């Protein structure tokens, strides 16, 4: 299930990159995000593994995230997975000029459980909406701040 979201932020790429890569900010813009714990490596660096915790309808969901590739102020590729799904995500940062940055987020989610595989057609819209809402909130918060 492929989803893509694009947002243009009226901030320089350095501010956008720093805000995105600061785990303390995740709670501000990621839907249902609860907390993160480092499992292996150094947080935010390639080959590191962290557990991301989300709370949906009073139920906690854990996703193990591995940072597969990171090019400073350019792109981050991760895999998030648990027993139900695996999501490959690529976030590309592009400086448009000195004071604006485009982010293109591409996610490819594959379900491991038959029930969810069958429902994936119906879930695509909700996954796209969450992705769009998260990055719109990211944009709003960052543009309104002094980061």
Tab-separated table of C-alpha atoms in Angstrom, residues 10-119:
chain	number	residue	atom	x	y	z
A	10	UNK	CA	8.509	28.231	4.847
A	11	UNK	CA	11.707	27.562	6.779
A	12	UNK	CA	15.273	26.866	5.683
A	13	UNK	CA	16.263	23.238	5.231
A	14	UNK	CA	18.524	23.311	8.315
A	15	UNK	CA	15.570	24.225	10.580
A	16	UNK	CA	13.290	21.636	8.946
A	17	UNK	CA	15.931	18.908	9.217
A	18	UNK	CA	16.718	19.712	12.857
A	19	UNK	CA	13.049	19.800	13.859
A	20	UNK	CA	12.288	16.517	12.070
A	21	UNK	CA	15.261	14.735	13.612
A	22	UNK	CA	14.593	15.777	17.197
A	23	UNK	CA	12.641	12.976	18.956
A	24	UNK	CA	11.397	15.480	21.557
A	25	UNK	CA	9.295	17.036	18.774
A	26	UNK	CA	7.546	13.816	17.682
A	27	UNK	CA	4.841	14.186	20.324
A	28	UNK	CA	3.959	17.566	18.798
A	29	UNK	CA	3.154	16.364	15.304
A	30	UNK	CA	2.916	12.544	15.038
A	31	UNK	CA	-0.618	11.193	15.478
A	32	UNK	CA	-1.052	9.038	18.573
A	33	UNK	CA	2.693	9.104	19.328
A	34	UNK	CA	3.479	8.256	22.938
A	35	UNK	CA	7.232	7.757	23.314
A	36	UNK	CA	10.400	6.289	21.858
A	37	UNK	CA	13.062	4.029	23.333
A	38	UNK	CA	16.462	3.298	21.880
A	39	UNK	CA	17.164	-0.397	21.430
A	40	UNK	CA	20.478	-0.400	19.566
A	41	UNK	CA	22.988	2.117	18.204
A	42	UNK	CA	22.763	5.876	18.540
A	43	UNK	CA	19.360	7.571	18.183
A	44	UNK	CA	18.893	9.070	14.742
A	45	UNK	CA	21.896	7.398	13.124
A	46	UNK	CA	22.014	4.730	10.391
A	47	UNK	CA	21.536	1.146	11.594
A	48	UNK	CA	20.063	2.315	14.892
A	49	UNK	CA	16.940	0.549	16.137
A	50	UNK	CA	14.294	2.265	18.253
A	51	UNK	CA	10.861	1.267	19.474
A	52	UNK	CA	8.154	3.802	18.689
A	53	UNK	CA	5.036	3.594	20.848
A	54	UNK	CA	1.630	4.841	19.748
A	55	UNK	CA	-1.696	4.797	21.588
A	56	UNK	CA	-4.853	4.169	19.551
A	57	UNK	CA	-8.191	3.833	21.330
A	58	UNK	CA	-6.438	3.275	24.675
A	59	UNK	CA	-4.351	0.433	23.184
A	60	UNK	CA	-0.608	0.709	22.844
A	61	UNK	CA	1.093	-0.284	19.602
A	62	UNK	CA	4.847	-0.738	19.280
A	63	UNK	CA	6.750	-0.388	16.015
A	64	UNK	CA	10.444	-1.215	15.803
A	65	UNK	CA	12.156	1.327	13.564
A	66	UNK	CA	15.484	0.780	11.835
A	67	UNK	CA	17.188	3.701	10.116
A	68	UNK	CA	18.455	2.172	6.876
A	69	UNK	CA	19.921	5.234	5.197
A	70	UNK	CA	20.493	8.846	6.147
A	71	UNK	CA	21.999	11.611	4.041
A	72	UNK	CA	22.338	14.847	6.020
A	73	UNK	CA	19.670	17.417	5.060
A	74	UNK	CA	18.662	15.265	2.103
A	75	UNK	CA	16.887	12.008	2.973
A	76	UNK	CA	16.080	9.419	5.596
A	77	UNK	CA	14.977	5.862	4.852
A	78	UNK	CA	13.496	3.726	7.605
A	79	UNK	CA	11.644	0.492	8.153
A	80	UNK	CA	9.007	0.309	10.868
A	81	UNK	CA	7.505	-3.050	11.676
A	82	UNK	CA	5.713	-5.251	14.152
A	83	UNK	CA	3.837	-8.543	13.965
A	84	UNK	CA	1.020	-6.978	11.892
A	85	UNK	CA	2.774	-4.763	9.351
A	86	UNK	CA	5.990	-3.561	7.798
A	87	UNK	CA	6.327	0.003	6.493
A	88	UNK	CA	9.225	1.221	4.415
A	89	UNK	CA	9.436	5.012	4.572
A	90	UNK	CA	11.503	7.516	2.662
A	91	UNK	CA	11.546	11.205	3.614
A	92	UNK	CA	13.236	13.499	1.085
A	93	UNK	CA	14.178	17.064	2.012
A	94	UNK	CA	14.716	19.597	-0.775
A	95	UNK	CA	15.807	23.199	-0.312
A	96	UNK	CA	13.716	25.364	-2.645
A	97	UNK	CA	15.472	28.580	-1.652
A	98	UNK	CA	17.059	30.100	1.452
A	99	UNK	CA	13.756	30.159	3.339
A	100	UNK	CA	11.654	27.250	2.058
A	101	UNK	CA	11.915	23.466	1.999
A	102	UNK	CA	9.910	20.732	0.326
A	103	UNK	CA	9.429	17.404	2.083
A	104	UNK	CA	8.208	14.385	0.132
A	105	UNK	CA	7.232	11.409	2.284
A	106	UNK	CA	6.671	8.022	0.667
A	107	UNK	CA	5.459	5.048	2.661
A	108	UNK	CA	4.966	1.497	1.457
A	109	UNK	CA	3.056	-0.611	3.962
A	110	UNK	CA	2.707	-4.361	3.671
A	111	UNK	CA	0.493	-6.286	6.034
A	112	UNK	CA	1.649	-9.601	7.464
A	113	UNK	CA	-1.756	-10.759	8.733
A	114	UNK	CA	-4.384	-12.029	6.289
A	115	UNK	CA	-7.228	-10.023	7.845
A	116	UNK	CA	-5.345	-6.762	7.322
A	117	UNK	CA	-4.224	-7.811	3.849
A	118	UNK	CA	-7.879	-8.198	2.919
A	119	UNK	CA	-8.741	-4.820	4.484
